[in-house]
XYZ file of C-alpha atoms in Angstrom:
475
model
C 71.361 117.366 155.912
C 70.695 119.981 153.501
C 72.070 119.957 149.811
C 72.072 122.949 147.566
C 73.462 124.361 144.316
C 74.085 128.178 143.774
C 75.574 129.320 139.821
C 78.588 131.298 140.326
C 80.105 132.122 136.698
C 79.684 129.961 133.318
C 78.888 126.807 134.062
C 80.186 127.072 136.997
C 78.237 126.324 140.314
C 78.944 126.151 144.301
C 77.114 122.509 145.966
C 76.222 123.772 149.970
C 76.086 120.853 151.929
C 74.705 121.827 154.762
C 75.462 119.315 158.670
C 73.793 118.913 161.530
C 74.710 117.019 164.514
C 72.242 114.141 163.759
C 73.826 113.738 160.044
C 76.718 112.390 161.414
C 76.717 111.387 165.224
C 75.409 107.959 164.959
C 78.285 106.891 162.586
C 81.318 108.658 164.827
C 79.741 106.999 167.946
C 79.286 103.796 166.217
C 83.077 103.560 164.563
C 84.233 104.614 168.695
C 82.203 101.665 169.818
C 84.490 99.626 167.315
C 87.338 101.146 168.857
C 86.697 100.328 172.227
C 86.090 96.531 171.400
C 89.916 96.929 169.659
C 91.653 99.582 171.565
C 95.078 98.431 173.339
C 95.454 100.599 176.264
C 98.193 100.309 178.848
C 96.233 100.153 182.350
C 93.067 98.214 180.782
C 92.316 95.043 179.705
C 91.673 94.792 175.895
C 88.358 95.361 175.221
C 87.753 97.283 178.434
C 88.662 100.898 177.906
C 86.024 103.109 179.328
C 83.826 104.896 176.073
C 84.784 108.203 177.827
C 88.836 107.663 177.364
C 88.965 106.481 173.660
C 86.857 109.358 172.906
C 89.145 111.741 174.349
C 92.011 109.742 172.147
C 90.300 109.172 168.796
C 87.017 111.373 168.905
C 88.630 113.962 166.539
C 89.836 111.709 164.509
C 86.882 110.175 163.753
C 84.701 113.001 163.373
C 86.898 113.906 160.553
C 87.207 110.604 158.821
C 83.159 110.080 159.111
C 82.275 113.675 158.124
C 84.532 113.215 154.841
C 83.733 109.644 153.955
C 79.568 111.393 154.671
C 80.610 114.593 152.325
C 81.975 112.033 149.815
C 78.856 109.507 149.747
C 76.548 112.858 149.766
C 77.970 114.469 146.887
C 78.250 111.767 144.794
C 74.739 110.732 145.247
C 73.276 114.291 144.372
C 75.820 114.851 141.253
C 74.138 110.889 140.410
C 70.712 111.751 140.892
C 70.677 115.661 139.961
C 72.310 113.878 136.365
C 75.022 116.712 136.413
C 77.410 116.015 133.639
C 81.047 117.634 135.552
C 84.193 118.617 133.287
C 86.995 117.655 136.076
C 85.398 116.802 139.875
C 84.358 119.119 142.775
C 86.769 121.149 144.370
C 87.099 122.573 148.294
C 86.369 125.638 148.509
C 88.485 126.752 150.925
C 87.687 130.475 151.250
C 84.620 129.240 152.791
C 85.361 125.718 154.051
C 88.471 126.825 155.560
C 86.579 129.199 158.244
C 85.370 126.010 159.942
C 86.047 124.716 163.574
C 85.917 121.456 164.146
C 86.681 121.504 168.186
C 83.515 123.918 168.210
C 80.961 123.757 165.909
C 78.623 120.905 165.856
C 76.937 122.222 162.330
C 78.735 123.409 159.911
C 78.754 124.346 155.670
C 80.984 122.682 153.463
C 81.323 124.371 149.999
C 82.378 122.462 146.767
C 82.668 124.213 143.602
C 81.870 122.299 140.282
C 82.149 123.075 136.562
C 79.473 121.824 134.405
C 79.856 120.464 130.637
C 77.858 122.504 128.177
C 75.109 121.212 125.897
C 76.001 120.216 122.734
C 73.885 121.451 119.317
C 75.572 120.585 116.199
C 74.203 119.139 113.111
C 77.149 116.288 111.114
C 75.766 116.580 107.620
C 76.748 117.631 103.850
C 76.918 121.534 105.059
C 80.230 120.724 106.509
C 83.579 120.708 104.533
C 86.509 119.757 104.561
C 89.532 118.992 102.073
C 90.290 115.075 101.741
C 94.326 115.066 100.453
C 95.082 112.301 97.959
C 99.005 112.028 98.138
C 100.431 111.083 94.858
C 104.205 109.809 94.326
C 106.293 111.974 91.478
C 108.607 110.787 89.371
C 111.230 111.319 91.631
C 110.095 109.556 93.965
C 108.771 106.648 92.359
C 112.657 106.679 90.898
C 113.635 106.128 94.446
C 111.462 103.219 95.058
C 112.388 101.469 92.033
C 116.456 102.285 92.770
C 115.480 100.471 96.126
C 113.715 97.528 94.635
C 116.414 96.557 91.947
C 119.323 96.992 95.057
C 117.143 95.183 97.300
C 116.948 92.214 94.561
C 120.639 92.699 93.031
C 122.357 89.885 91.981
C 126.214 88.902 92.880
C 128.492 88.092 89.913
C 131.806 87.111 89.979
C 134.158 89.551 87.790
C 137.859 89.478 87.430
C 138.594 93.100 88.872
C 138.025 94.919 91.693
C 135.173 97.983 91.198
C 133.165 100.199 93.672
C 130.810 98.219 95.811
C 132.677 94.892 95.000
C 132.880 92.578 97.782
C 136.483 90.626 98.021
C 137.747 87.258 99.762
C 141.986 87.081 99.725
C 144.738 85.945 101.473
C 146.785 87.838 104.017
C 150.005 87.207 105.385
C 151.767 89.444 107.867
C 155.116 90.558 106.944
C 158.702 92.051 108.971
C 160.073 95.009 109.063
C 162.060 94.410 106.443
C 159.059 93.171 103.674
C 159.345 89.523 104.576
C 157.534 86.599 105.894
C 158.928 85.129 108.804
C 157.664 81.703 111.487
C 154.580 81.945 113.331
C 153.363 85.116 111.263
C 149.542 86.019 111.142
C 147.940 84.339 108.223
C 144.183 84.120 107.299
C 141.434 84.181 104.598
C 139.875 88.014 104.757
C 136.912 89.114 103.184
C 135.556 92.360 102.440
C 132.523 94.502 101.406
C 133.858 97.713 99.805
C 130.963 99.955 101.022
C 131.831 99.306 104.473
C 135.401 100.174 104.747
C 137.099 103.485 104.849
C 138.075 105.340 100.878
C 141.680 105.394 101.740
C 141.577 101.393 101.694
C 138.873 101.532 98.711
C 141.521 103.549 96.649
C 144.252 100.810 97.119
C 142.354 97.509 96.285
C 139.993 98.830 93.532
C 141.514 98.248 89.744
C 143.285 94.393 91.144
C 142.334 91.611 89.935
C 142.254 87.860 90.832
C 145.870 86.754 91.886
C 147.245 90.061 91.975
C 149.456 90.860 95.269
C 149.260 94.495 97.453
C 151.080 94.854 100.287
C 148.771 97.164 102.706
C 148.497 98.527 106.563
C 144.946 98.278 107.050
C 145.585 100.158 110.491
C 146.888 102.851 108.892
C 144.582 102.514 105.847
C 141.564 102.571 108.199
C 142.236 104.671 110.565
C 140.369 102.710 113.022
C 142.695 99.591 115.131
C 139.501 97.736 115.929
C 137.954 97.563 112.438
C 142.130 96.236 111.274
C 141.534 93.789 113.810
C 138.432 92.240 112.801
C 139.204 92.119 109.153
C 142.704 90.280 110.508
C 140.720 88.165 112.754
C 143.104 89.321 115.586
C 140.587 89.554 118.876
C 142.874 91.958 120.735
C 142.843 95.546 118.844
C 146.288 96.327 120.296
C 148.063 92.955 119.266
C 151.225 94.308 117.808
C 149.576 92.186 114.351
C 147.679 94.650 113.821
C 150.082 97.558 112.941
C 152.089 95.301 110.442
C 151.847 95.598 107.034
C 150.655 92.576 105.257
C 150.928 90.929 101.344
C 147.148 90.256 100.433
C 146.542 87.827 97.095
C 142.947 88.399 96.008
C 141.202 85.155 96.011
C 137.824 86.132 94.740
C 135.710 89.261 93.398
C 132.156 89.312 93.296
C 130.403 92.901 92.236
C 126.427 93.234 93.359
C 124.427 93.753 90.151
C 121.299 95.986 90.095
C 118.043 93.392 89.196
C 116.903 94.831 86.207
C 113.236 95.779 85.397
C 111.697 92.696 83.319
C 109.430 90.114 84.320
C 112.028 88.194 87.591
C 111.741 91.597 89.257
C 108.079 92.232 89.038
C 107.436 88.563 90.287
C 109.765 88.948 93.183
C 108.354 92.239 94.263
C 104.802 91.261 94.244
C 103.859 88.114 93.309
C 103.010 85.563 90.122
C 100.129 87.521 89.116
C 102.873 90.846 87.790
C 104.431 90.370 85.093
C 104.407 93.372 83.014
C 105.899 97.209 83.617
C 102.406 98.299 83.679
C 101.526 96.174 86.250
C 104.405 96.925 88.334
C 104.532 99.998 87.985
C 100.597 100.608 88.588
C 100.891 98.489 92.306
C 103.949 100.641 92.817
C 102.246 104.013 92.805
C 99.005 102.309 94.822
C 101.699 101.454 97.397
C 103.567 104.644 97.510
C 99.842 106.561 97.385
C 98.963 103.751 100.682
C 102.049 104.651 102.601
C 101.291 108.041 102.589
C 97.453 107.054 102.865
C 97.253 107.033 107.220
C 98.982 110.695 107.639
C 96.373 112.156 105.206
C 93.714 110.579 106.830
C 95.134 112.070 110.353
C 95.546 115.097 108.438
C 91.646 115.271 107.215
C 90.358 114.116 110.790
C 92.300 117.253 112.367
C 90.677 119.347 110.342
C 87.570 118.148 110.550
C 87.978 118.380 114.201
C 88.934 122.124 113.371
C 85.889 122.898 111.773
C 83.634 121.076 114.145
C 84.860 122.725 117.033
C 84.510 126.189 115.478
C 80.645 125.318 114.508
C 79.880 124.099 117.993
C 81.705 127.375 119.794
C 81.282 125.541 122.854
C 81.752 127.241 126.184
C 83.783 126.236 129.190
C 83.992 127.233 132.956
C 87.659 128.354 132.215
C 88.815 129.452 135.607
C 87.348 126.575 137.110
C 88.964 124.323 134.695
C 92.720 126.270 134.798
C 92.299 125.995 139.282
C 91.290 122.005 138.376
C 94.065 121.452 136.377
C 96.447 123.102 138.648
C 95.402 121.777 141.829
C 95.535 118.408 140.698
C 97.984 118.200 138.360
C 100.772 120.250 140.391
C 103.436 117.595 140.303
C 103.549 117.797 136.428
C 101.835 120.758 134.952
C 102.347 124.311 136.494
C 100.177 127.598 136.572
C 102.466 129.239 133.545
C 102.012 126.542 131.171
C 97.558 126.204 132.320
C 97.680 129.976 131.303
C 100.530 130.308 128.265
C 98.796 127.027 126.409
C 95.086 126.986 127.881
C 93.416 127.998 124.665
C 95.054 125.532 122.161
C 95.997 122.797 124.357
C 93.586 122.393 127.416
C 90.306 124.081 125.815
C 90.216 122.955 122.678
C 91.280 119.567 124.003
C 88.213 119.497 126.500
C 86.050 120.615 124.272
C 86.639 117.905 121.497
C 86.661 114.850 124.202
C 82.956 116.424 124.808
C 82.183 116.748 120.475
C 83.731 113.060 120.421
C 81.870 111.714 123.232
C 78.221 112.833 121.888
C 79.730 111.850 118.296
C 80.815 108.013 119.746
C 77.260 107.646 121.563
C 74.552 109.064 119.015
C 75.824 106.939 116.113
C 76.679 103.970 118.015
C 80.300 104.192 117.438
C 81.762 100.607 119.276
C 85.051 98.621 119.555
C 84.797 95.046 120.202
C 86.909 93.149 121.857
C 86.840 90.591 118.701
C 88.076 94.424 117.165
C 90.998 94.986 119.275
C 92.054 91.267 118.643
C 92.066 91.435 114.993
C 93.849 94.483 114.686
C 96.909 92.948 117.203
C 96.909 90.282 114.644
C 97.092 91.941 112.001
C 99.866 94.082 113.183
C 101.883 91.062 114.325
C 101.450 89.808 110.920
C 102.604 92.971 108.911
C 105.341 93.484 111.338
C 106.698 89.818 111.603
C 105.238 87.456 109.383
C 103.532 89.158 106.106
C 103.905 85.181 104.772
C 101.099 84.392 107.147
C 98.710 87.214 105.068
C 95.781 85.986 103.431
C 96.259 82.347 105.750
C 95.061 83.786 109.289
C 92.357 80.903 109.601
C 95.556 78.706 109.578
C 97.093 79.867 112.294
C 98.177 77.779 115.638
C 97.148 77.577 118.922
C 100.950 79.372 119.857
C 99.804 82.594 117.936
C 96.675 82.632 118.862
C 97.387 82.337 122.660
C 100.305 84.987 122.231
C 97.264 87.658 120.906
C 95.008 86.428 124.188
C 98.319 87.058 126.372
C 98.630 90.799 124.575
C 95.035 91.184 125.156
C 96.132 91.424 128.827
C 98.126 94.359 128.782
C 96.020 97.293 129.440
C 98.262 99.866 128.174
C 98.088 98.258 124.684
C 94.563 97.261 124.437
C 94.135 100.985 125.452
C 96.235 102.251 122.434
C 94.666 99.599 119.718
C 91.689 100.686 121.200
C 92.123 104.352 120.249
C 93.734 103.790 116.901
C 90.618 101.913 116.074
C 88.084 104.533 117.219
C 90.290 106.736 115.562
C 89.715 105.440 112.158
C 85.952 104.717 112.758
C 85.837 108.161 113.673
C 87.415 109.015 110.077
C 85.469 106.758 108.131
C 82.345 108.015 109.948
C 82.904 111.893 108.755
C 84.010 110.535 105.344
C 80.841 108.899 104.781
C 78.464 112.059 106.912
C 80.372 115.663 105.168
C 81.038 116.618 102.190
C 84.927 116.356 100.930
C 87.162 117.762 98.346
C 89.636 115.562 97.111
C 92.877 117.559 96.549
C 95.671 115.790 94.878
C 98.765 117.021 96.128
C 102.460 115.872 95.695
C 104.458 114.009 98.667
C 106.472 117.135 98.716
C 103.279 119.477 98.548
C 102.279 117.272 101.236
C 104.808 117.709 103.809
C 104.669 121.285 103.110
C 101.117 121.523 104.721
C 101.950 119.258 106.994
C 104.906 121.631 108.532
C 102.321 124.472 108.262
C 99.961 122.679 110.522
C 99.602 123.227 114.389
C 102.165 121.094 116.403
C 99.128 120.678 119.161
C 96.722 117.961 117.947
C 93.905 118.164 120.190
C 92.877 114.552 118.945
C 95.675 113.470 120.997
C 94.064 115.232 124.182
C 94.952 112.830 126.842
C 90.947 112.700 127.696
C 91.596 113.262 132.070
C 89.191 116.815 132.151
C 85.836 114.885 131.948
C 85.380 112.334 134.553
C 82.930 111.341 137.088
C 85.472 109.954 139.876
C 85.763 112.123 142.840
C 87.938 112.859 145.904
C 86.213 114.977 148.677
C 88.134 115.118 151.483
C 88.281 118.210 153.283
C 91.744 119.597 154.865
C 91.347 120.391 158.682
């Protein structure tokens, strides 16, 4: 056997593997051999098939499996030891491949083209810029947030009239035709919340006060038999209850009462340790500045990315990479969208999985296990128990062997694992370029967000540069 490698276009080369008779003859008559030992044949007893017949049945066969299972073990072994560093795996070339007769030729060519990853020469250092947005909350905003707080922490106070946003108990009692109550009519104890009901029915209670008496359709007044029914406590919608009118005494009125902005508010918010406006308002605007803190930081790694890619100007076997992604990815992707988005999604995407992959490896870029595990935990806490923050060394054995059980779904060890890289990645340019901090608005800040690309080639789904490899040859 003869292996050899021809270039062909930009990093792209042609592997000749050249057969003889000898490469693969002992291995086709050794897997008949195996064969005859198993083969069932009608007219012989099992084990006793003459050599001759099975290799008139399977001989073929065989020759096919063995010469692809020999191409597959070949070429792997040279890409291994010739230290080639592939974008994609080797393809058939079937101009060439295709030309071959199996029934008649006992050596043969087989032709697999391969595209090569280029070298990488790029400097990280203080030569590189790039802006570092610091997203500050306006007034308006901050406004918001505090309108949110004080609703969030309202009081209820019982008043003597009804107002908007008032919530109500009273008594109902179904009435006739004629305005009257009459035996076995629908009574009950309703209660109300007047931002969830319809205006119409708002109009008619607000201004009452305790005792008062309304008569009232809520069908009508609703608009809407189902909602009638539940505030009736009728459980069939089309009970003929629910179209009656009905006399309602209010019972009680209780009106929710914005928490104002003193000391009680600034405790319940955050804590003992606030207790004046300056405080408050000075852990307010860090939180509002931290919410907003993650997109920035996507923000700045994008463009890093951006300017990293143009400083490498890194070349790529293109048509080889547009046939790869074509010929294997036919069920999802098709040759219009390779050529209409190859440039911004698949190029630049291949190009920065290469960038990222030297970047990871030369400054010893890692994610632990222990990592992965204390980020899940961390996320269960902020999502389900922020109580627990500040007390994980107190945790049981229940949450601790929940995180163990997430630690065995792939999928999401995958994604913790990337979010984590992610920001080591960040912190790692942070620390290595030089940035500008920009102060910008949360408005401003949208704004450049809507002006940037809607392809982020950080989220490259990283398939183009792998090492695993499928060889067989179509006869």
């Amino acid at each position: 056997m003869e292996i050899t490698r021809e270039s062909i276009g930009v990093l792209t080369e042609t592997i000749k593997i050249n057969f003889s008779e000898a490469d693969y003859t002992e291995r086709v008559q050794k897997t008949l051999k195996d064969f005859q030992r198993k083969a069932n044949v009608p007219g012989f007893r099992p084990g006793k098939v003459p050599f001759g017949q099975v290799k008139r049945m399977y001989g073929k066969s065989v020759l096919l499996d063995e010469v692809n299972k020999l191409i597959s073990e070949s070429l792997e072994k040279y890409i291994t030891e010739s230290k080639l560093n592939l974008l994609g795996h080797p393809l058939p070339n079937h101009e060439k491949n295709d030309t071959i007769d199996f029934d008649t030729q006992t050596s043969f060519e087989l032709c697999f083209d391969i595209g090569l990853a280029p070298e990488v020469e790029l400097t990280i250092d203080k030569s590189i810029n790039v802006v570092n947005y610091s997203v500050q909350a306006d007034n308006d905003t901050i406004q918001k947030y505090i309108g949110e707080l004080q609703e969030r922490f309202a009081s209820s106070v019982d008043t003597n009239e009804i107002g908007v946003g008032s919530t109500i108990s009273f008594d109902f009692t179904e009435l006739d035709e004629n305005g009257n109550s009459f035996d076995n009519a629908h009574t009950g104890l309703g209660r109300l919340d007047l931002n969830q009901i319809s205006e119409d029915l708002q109009n008619q209670l607000i201004g009452l006060k305790i005792d008062d008496i309304k008569v009232l359709n809520f069908a009508k007044l609703l608009h809407d038999d189902k909602k009638a029914a539940a505030i009736l406590q009728l459980e069939d919608a089309d009970a003929a209850a629910v179209q009656s009118n009905y006399q309602v005494q209010i019972k009680s009125i209780t009106t929710r009462v914005k928490a104002e902005m003193n000391e009680e508010l600034f405790k319940k918010v955050y804590g003992e340790d606030v207790t004046t406006e300056e405080e408050f308002m000075t852990r307010l605007l860090a939180e509002a500045h931290q919410q907003f803190q993650p997109t920035a930081d996507k923000v700045f790694l994008e463009d890093t990315i951006d300017v990293l890619l143009e400083k490498a100007a890194l070349p790529l076997p293109d048509a080889f990479l547009k046939r790869w992604l074509i010929e294997t990815q036919k069920e999802t992707v098709s040759a219009e969208d390779v050529e209409k988005n190859y440039d911004l999604k698949y190029a630049n995407g291949t190009r920065w999985e290469i960038l990222e992959g030297k970047i990871i490896l030369e400054n010893n870029l890692t994610v632990t296990r222990e990592d992965i595990k204390k980020k899940l935990l961390n996320d269960l806490i902020t999502q389900y128990f922020p109580y627990l923050r500040g007390k994980e060394d107190e945790l049981d054995e229940r949450m601790n062997s929940f995180v163990e059980n997430m630690m065995k779904n792939e999928k999401e060890v995958k994604r913790l694992y990337d979010q984590i890289m992610e920001q080591k990645l960040i912190d790692f340019f942070k620390e290595t370029i030089s940035t500008e901090t920009k102060s910008v608005t949360i408005n401003e800040f949208i704004e450049i967000m809507n002006t940037k690309k809607k392809y982020n080639v950080h989220d490259h789904d990283h398939s183009h540069h792998d090492h695993e490899h499928d060889h067989d040859h179509e006869h």
